[in-house]
Amino acid sequence: MRASRFFISTLKEAPSDAEIVSHQLMMRAGMIKRLGSGIYTYMPTGLRVIRKVENIIREEMNRAGAIELLMPLVQPAELWQETGRWDKMGPELMRVKDRHGREFAIQPTSEEVVTDVVRSELKSYRQLPINFYHIQTKFRDERRPRFGLMRGREFTMKDAYSFDRDVEGMQKSYATMFDAYTRIFTRFGLKFRAVAADNGAIGGTGSHEFHVIASTGEDALVYCPDSDYAANIEAAEALATGERGAATQQLAKTSTPGKTKCEAVAELLNIPLQHHVKSIALTVENEGKKRYFLLLLRADHELNEIKVSKVAGLKEFRFSTEAEIVEAYGTVPGYLGPIGTKLPVTVVADRTVANMADFVCGANELDYHYTGANWGRDCAEPIVADLRNVVEGDASPDGKGVLAIERGIEVGHVFQLGTAYSEAMGATFLDEAGKPAPLQMGCYGIGVTRILGAAIEQNYDDKGIIWPDAIAPFELALCPMGLDRSEMVKEQTEKLYAELLAAGVDVIVDDRGLRPGAMFADWELIGVPHRVVIGERGLKEGNLEYQGRRDEAATSVPVGDMVAFIKGKLGK
Amino acid sequence: MRASRFFISTLKEAPSDAEIVSHQLMMRAGMIKRLGSGIYTYMPTGLRVIRKVENIIREEMNRAGAIELLMPLVQPAELWQETGRWDKMGPELMRVKDRHGREFAIQPTSEEVVTDVVRSELKSYRQLPINFYHIQTKFRDERRPRFGLMRGREFTMKDAYSFDRDVEGMQKSYATMFDAYTRIFTRFGLKFRAVAADNGAIGGTGSHEFHVIASTGEDALVYCPDSDYAANIEAAEALATGERGAATQQLAKTSTPGKTKCEAVAELLNIPLQHHVKSIALTVENEGKKRYFLLLLRADHELNEIKVSKVAGLKEFRFSTEAEIVEAYGTVPGYLGPIGTKLPVTVVADRTVANMADFVCGANELDYHYTGANWGRDCAEPIVADLRNVVEGDASPDGKGVLAIERGIEVGHVFQLGTAYSEAMGATFLDEAGKPAPLQMGCYGIGVTRILGAAIEQNYDDKGIIWPDAIAPFELALCPMGLDRSEMVKEQTEKLYAELLAAGVDVIVDDRGLRPGAMFADWELIGVPHRVVIGERGLKEGNLEYQGRRDEAATSVPVGDMVAFIKGKLGK
């Protein structure tokens, strides 16, 4: 590509609404242009990255035996009503009426349509397994679109859907996709981690997220450096810390006036925070009847609401109101505890709390806490459950070391859906005995446009973006110095440009006639990973200058060696 | 590709709602699947054709210097309001509201968005000319979607937009696109014709349509076999037929009771239809004031309403009501004519009518016609204009022969837009004197998915589709006979498959284990243009069988020659 025939438009300053670095750099590099809230035009430089990302995904999906098709954007409401998602999805699902008043969804995902295709096209177990995918524009009417391509409303997603005859087959298809995703993210040249995830609203029996590692990531990833264990914070199991010791203190009611926070009580009593228990009051309403639950966490731990919702009886919990708390515990929030509640309360202790002895907790009395509290002696043994987020240093659930935590950006997700959709939509096949059975489904998404944001959050410096080779808009910028006044430079530029193209290098030659500083600043901002400078002085000594985007300084390379040198750098 | 890893799903019968052959064949071949009215899933076989079409378009657009970007599907209403198209476009423009009640259009085309991009990105004449394009899903809420991909609601279009500093530049960009389109349609391997077109509602100063020639086409294309002249029927200029002779008859009022049609009058009076004049009464209302016009056509000619609207004073014409006719002419429809109207009427005669002498026309009296009417003598000379559609045998407007007419399917359109959009949206650049001037625009569309339908309408037989090589889902079907029982066949199949892949042939090997009849029927229906059969009997004699999709019979080709033979057939 010749820069003079391409469109390059860089900015010194990012617009003020760009809050994170990837958004700022993509705007400054002229890769995207805002059309509306969460809606962007992909400018030529940005589109080149998207296409490279798409092509890697396509190649690996095809290699894994998935078959590409293309499902429509505008999908009839009737299909979404069959699975109940028309009502469940709320305003995030963009809805539209046609001229006849018929309702449609603009697809945020395509489970319904692919299941509709399959229920009419697949008849027999002989046609299974099959995996259909497409790479398509999606729309989600996010409440608060932000961060550029990271949380846009219109975006590109690759979504694949596998269909199998039984659970074993589905798990095999799932493993195949897991491996394909691992190859895809490896080929992108990004540091990533696959973590076990909670299945959430989509239902089903197992799932993993693929995250690009970045300190600015929204998600906390838990992993064990000594083993394969990895899960997102929602799903990572927290084991008990330590073993329960014997009771050594008497239960004592202590005055803690105005101290409603554990930290304040710890300071007042001069007892380390790890000996305090935090109480969280929940209410579950069922047919107008209220049940009260008290969750107990070690004071320095954080509640994990997803885990709470999995405790028996707590699927539909809510936090208690102050009035409910006064009714159940006889006091106001800040002084609650498991000992001597006013009404019967089901006490659920986190595993770590269940192992504590001589702990501090609220006394269910205004301005009082207990010290020296012990299970079995001062109150009944609680229900024990995993209620908290893990923290760095927790034992790994696989028993092979301790956990570490890093930040990530979710860019892929694989799910075992089971028969949730196929049963709702009557998608069956005839098994070997000729009997209809529901299809076992898996679904597999990659946020194509989000990859761009995530890649930048992981790879940038104060000059701009640093693309990995595989997804860079161009692999190499060829920068001639004084193209218009040096015949020697011009000739060598054309020669090298032709040779690099012939060697399969995705090269852009900067023939715009800019000063070196402006030229270099553009390519550094845009993040082209390799640069070759052609100058008269160097040429007279038979040399060109090479500089990698992360290199501190340039390297002098003999003219005749440059193509081989670049091929070596690019692994071609 | 191995058929066992692909998805092939053919039908014996087309669904009853498929009215035209391309729709029937695409449904039967399993290339598309209906999701809703005018909304289709592109199944794997169909998507392969779409991708090949897109790639040819992309290559030629890039070669012509156009730059690819990707504009959003969901576009803010505000931009569409700037050009007035939000109101003008009516229900065809699909409108949607987001969760905050803000209005958006689902793009049917992107003039507004590209002009918005350009007005903020382009500053100087130095950045011109530039041409942006994208290949993107479009939506038009057609009143009556039909004919499969031919008139769908959701479809894929390539749309390009050129920006120039002056009209001369715009015309050069237009010519470049015209040439690129010619290369694109040539590469598709389709018979096509570019015709001059009327600019219609989009405004501007010049346009051409590209049509795929097919006897089932909706549009009539006018061309001169002896010259380059070509136009669609709306735009083709109709010259006068013959020269006006001298008057030889007296004007005579003749009783023609109940004969309101020229054909009936001709029969009654035994005067050839070509001597009769057909009268069409129009009304133009302006600020409550009515003006009456009488259009005159030779009785065997057809009115061209687009031409009428270009006659001075007739831009906003409508057909007169019966009450208006009685008021202006003193009689009912069927007996109108230019001689002796009741009120003053502006008479506009088609060029051919203006050259007639001794003609028959209505007498403005119930049940009476005139014979022997002559201009100048019996009534004033009329205003003369081109009002009619051309017919086969008319003189070509370039004076180089006579016109022929054939049917076509519009698949591309190039427009000179001028400054219509740039002025409405304030898209200016600074010229050499530093003064702002409006950008001169052109726009250029290709209906990507419609190409599939058009290609089939041009290329099919009773067995199915016959794809041109360049856009076939596969170039060659490799059909082994008895793969599961002949080691010799299996071995030769794998060997030839590998060799064909290495030679760059897009081959599918049918390893599904079907009987020969079913296997051949599938590939003939799907329209793969080349087929090689590998059978044990032939192999024993060292031969394979080749058959082109249009060939009557198979050709025996020595095993060792087959790859070269195929490469020859495909021009590789």
mmCIF file of C-alpha atoms in Angstrom, chain B residues 17-150:
data_model
loop_
_atom_site.group_PDB
_atom_site.id
_atom_site.type_symbol
_atom_site.label_atom_id
_atom_site.label_comp_id
_atom_site.label_asym_id
_atom_site.label_seq_id
_atom_site.Cartn_x
_atom_site.Cartn_y
_atom_site.Cartn_z
ATOM 1 C CA ASP B 17 -43.765 -19.124 -2.559
ATOM 2 C CA ALA B 18 -40.701 -19.204 -4.836
ATOM 3 C CA GLU B 19 -42.047 -17.559 -7.988
ATOM 4 C CA ILE B 20 -38.984 -17.205 -10.177
ATOM 5 C CA VAL B 21 -36.389 -19.699 -11.248
ATOM 6 C CA SER B 22 -33.429 -18.234 -9.344
ATOM 7 C CA HIS B 23 -35.405 -18.222 -6.100
ATOM 8 C CA GLN B 24 -36.613 -21.771 -6.704
ATOM 9 C CA LEU B 25 -33.140 -23.054 -7.525
ATOM 10 C CA MET B 26 -31.425 -21.310 -4.605
ATOM 11 C CA MET B 27 -33.962 -22.802 -2.220
ATOM 12 C CA ARG B 28 -33.671 -26.256 -3.781
ATOM 13 C CA ALA B 29 -29.865 -26.090 -3.798
ATOM 14 C CA GLY B 30 -29.881 -25.167 -0.101
ATOM 15 C CA MET B 31 -28.090 -21.873 -0.682
ATOM 16 C CA ILE B 32 -30.531 -19.710 1.247
ATOM 17 C CA LYS B 33 -33.100 -20.325 3.928
ATOM 18 C CA ARG B 34 -36.039 -18.034 4.591
ATOM 19 C CA LEU B 35 -36.220 -16.516 8.070
ATOM 20 C CA GLY B 36 -38.954 -14.001 7.379
ATOM 21 C CA SER B 37 -40.443 -12.020 4.514
ATOM 22 C CA GLY B 38 -37.477 -10.806 2.436
ATOM 23 C CA ILE B 39 -34.995 -12.002 5.094
ATOM 24 C CA TYR B 40 -32.757 -14.983 4.427
ATOM 25 C CA THR B 41 -29.994 -16.925 6.112
ATOM 26 C CA TYR B 42 -27.183 -17.465 3.651
ATOM 27 C CA MET B 43 -26.415 -21.150 4.035
ATOM 28 C CA PRO B 44 -22.810 -22.355 3.607
ATOM 29 C CA THR B 45 -23.067 -22.981 -0.149
ATOM 30 C CA GLY B 46 -24.696 -19.597 -0.769
ATOM 31 C CA LEU B 47 -22.230 -17.771 1.447
ATOM 32 C CA ARG B 48 -19.318 -19.160 -0.589
ATOM 33 C CA VAL B 49 -20.752 -17.498 -3.695
ATOM 34 C CA ILE B 50 -21.322 -14.236 -1.822
ATOM 35 C CA ARG B 51 -17.713 -14.233 -0.604
ATOM 36 C CA LYS B 52 -16.388 -14.774 -4.120
ATOM 37 C CA VAL B 53 -18.536 -11.952 -5.427
ATOM 38 C CA GLU B 54 -17.363 -9.695 -2.592
ATOM 39 C CA ASN B 55 -13.711 -10.536 -3.168
ATOM 40 C CA ILE B 56 -13.840 -9.687 -6.860
ATOM 41 C CA ILE B 57 -15.555 -6.402 -6.046
ATOM 42 C CA ARG B 58 -13.021 -5.623 -3.311
ATOM 43 C CA GLU B 59 -10.023 -6.361 -5.520
ATOM 44 C CA GLU B 60 -11.268 -4.160 -8.323
ATOM 45 C CA MET B 61 -12.352 -1.342 -6.014
ATOM 46 C CA ASN B 62 -8.914 -1.356 -4.389
ATOM 47 C CA ARG B 63 -7.227 -1.470 -7.787
ATOM 48 C CA ALA B 64 -9.259 1.574 -8.786
ATOM 49 C CA GLY B 65 -7.920 3.437 -5.753
ATOM 50 C CA ALA B 66 -11.018 3.280 -3.578
ATOM 51 C CA ILE B 67 -10.422 2.830 0.150
ATOM 52 C CA GLU B 68 -12.434 0.412 2.250
ATOM 53 C CA LEU B 69 -13.938 1.371 5.590
ATOM 54 C CA LEU B 70 -17.020 0.140 7.400
ATOM 55 C CA MET B 71 -19.873 2.420 8.347
ATOM 56 C CA PRO B 72 -22.462 1.500 10.969
ATOM 57 C CA LEU B 73 -25.777 -0.138 10.298
ATOM 58 C CA VAL B 74 -27.622 1.854 12.923
ATOM 59 C CA GLN B 75 -27.421 5.534 12.021
ATOM 60 C CA PRO B 76 -28.712 8.540 13.979
ATOM 61 C CA ALA B 77 -31.882 10.149 12.621
ATOM 62 C CA GLU B 78 -30.270 13.602 12.919
ATOM 63 C CA LEU B 79 -27.995 12.923 9.918
ATOM 64 C CA TRP B 80 -30.908 11.759 7.813
ATOM 65 C CA GLN B 81 -32.828 14.846 8.823
ATOM 66 C CA GLU B 82 -30.001 17.073 7.588
ATOM 67 C CA THR B 83 -30.569 15.892 4.027
ATOM 68 C CA GLY B 84 -34.344 15.648 4.414
ATOM 69 C CA ARG B 85 -34.317 11.947 3.583
ATOM 70 C CA TRP B 86 -35.683 11.055 7.034
ATOM 71 C CA ASP B 87 -39.020 12.445 5.833
ATOM 72 C CA LYS B 88 -38.675 11.798 2.109
ATOM 73 C CA MET B 89 -37.898 8.100 2.285
ATOM 74 C CA GLY B 90 -41.159 6.905 3.782
ATOM 75 C CA PRO B 91 -41.712 3.444 5.235
ATOM 76 C CA GLU B 92 -38.935 1.880 3.157
ATOM 77 C CA LEU B 93 -36.494 3.382 5.655
ATOM 78 C CA MET B 94 -36.514 1.095 8.682
ATOM 79 C CA ARG B 95 -36.587 3.244 11.826
ATOM 80 C CA VAL B 96 -35.788 2.215 15.339
ATOM 81 C CA LYS B 97 -35.724 3.856 18.761
ATOM 82 C CA ASP B 98 -33.123 3.073 21.396
ATOM 83 C CA ARG B 99 -33.769 2.722 25.140
ATOM 84 C CA HIS B 100 -33.596 6.489 25.540
ATOM 85 C CA GLY B 101 -36.146 7.103 22.781
ATOM 86 C CA ARG B 102 -33.549 8.424 20.332
ATOM 87 C CA GLU B 103 -34.336 7.638 16.703
ATOM 88 C CA PHE B 104 -32.117 5.782 14.262
ATOM 89 C CA ALA B 105 -32.301 4.452 10.716
ATOM 90 C CA ILE B 106 -31.107 0.995 9.783
ATOM 91 C CA GLN B 107 -29.011 1.912 6.794
ATOM 92 C CA PRO B 108 -30.431 1.352 3.318
ATOM 93 C CA THR B 109 -27.414 3.305 1.975
ATOM 94 C CA SER B 110 -24.777 5.585 3.517
ATOM 95 C CA GLU B 111 -24.599 8.962 1.772
ATOM 96 C CA GLU B 112 -25.287 10.806 5.028
ATOM 97 C CA VAL B 113 -22.739 8.955 7.130
ATOM 98 C CA VAL B 114 -19.944 9.108 4.584
ATOM 99 C CA THR B 115 -20.578 12.809 4.056
ATOM 100 C CA ASP B 116 -20.441 13.286 7.822
ATOM 101 C CA VAL B 117 -17.115 11.422 7.966
ATOM 102 C CA VAL B 118 -15.713 13.482 5.147
ATOM 103 C CA ARG B 119 -16.869 16.871 6.365
ATOM 104 C CA SER B 120 -14.933 16.382 9.584
ATOM 105 C CA GLU B 121 -11.924 14.513 8.190
ATOM 106 C CA LEU B 122 -11.206 16.315 4.939
ATOM 107 C CA LYS B 123 -9.926 19.834 5.106
ATOM 108 C CA SER B 124 -7.980 20.608 1.985
ATOM 109 C CA TYR B 125 -8.031 20.185 -1.775
ATOM 110 C CA ARG B 126 -4.723 18.357 -1.267
ATOM 111 C CA GLN B 127 -6.652 15.404 0.212
ATOM 112 C CA LEU B 128 -8.804 15.106 -2.921
ATOM 113 C CA PRO B 129 -9.912 13.111 -4.786
ATOM 114 C CA ILE B 130 -10.870 10.347 -2.390
ATOM 115 C CA ASN B 131 -13.240 7.431 -2.722
ATOM 116 C CA PHE B 132 -14.514 5.468 0.307
ATOM 117 C CA TYR B 133 -16.452 2.241 0.047
ATOM 118 C CA HIS B 134 -17.812 -0.491 2.236
ATOM 119 C CA ILE B 135 -19.473 -3.841 1.755
ATOM 120 C CA GLN B 136 -22.202 -4.047 4.319
ATOM 121 C CA THR B 137 -25.603 -5.396 5.225
ATOM 122 C CA LYS B 138 -28.429 -3.091 4.206
ATOM 123 C CA PHE B 139 -32.109 -3.040 5.057
ATOM 124 C CA ARG B 140 -34.995 -1.685 3.014
ATOM 125 C CA ASP B 141 -38.476 -2.349 4.250
ATOM 126 C CA GLU B 142 -39.910 -3.129 0.807
ATOM 127 C CA ARG B 143 -43.653 -3.015 0.500
ATOM 128 C CA ARG B 144 -43.679 -6.361 -1.245
ATOM 129 C CA PRO B 145 -40.478 -8.364 -0.807
ATOM 130 C CA ARG B 146 -40.266 -11.205 -3.317
ATOM 131 C CA PHE B 147 -38.174 -13.221 -5.710
ATOM 132 C CA GLY B 148 -35.737 -14.424 -3.021
ATOM 133 C CA LEU B 149 -32.523 -12.417 -3.075
ATOM 134 C CA MET B 150 -33.782 -10.336 -5.980
#
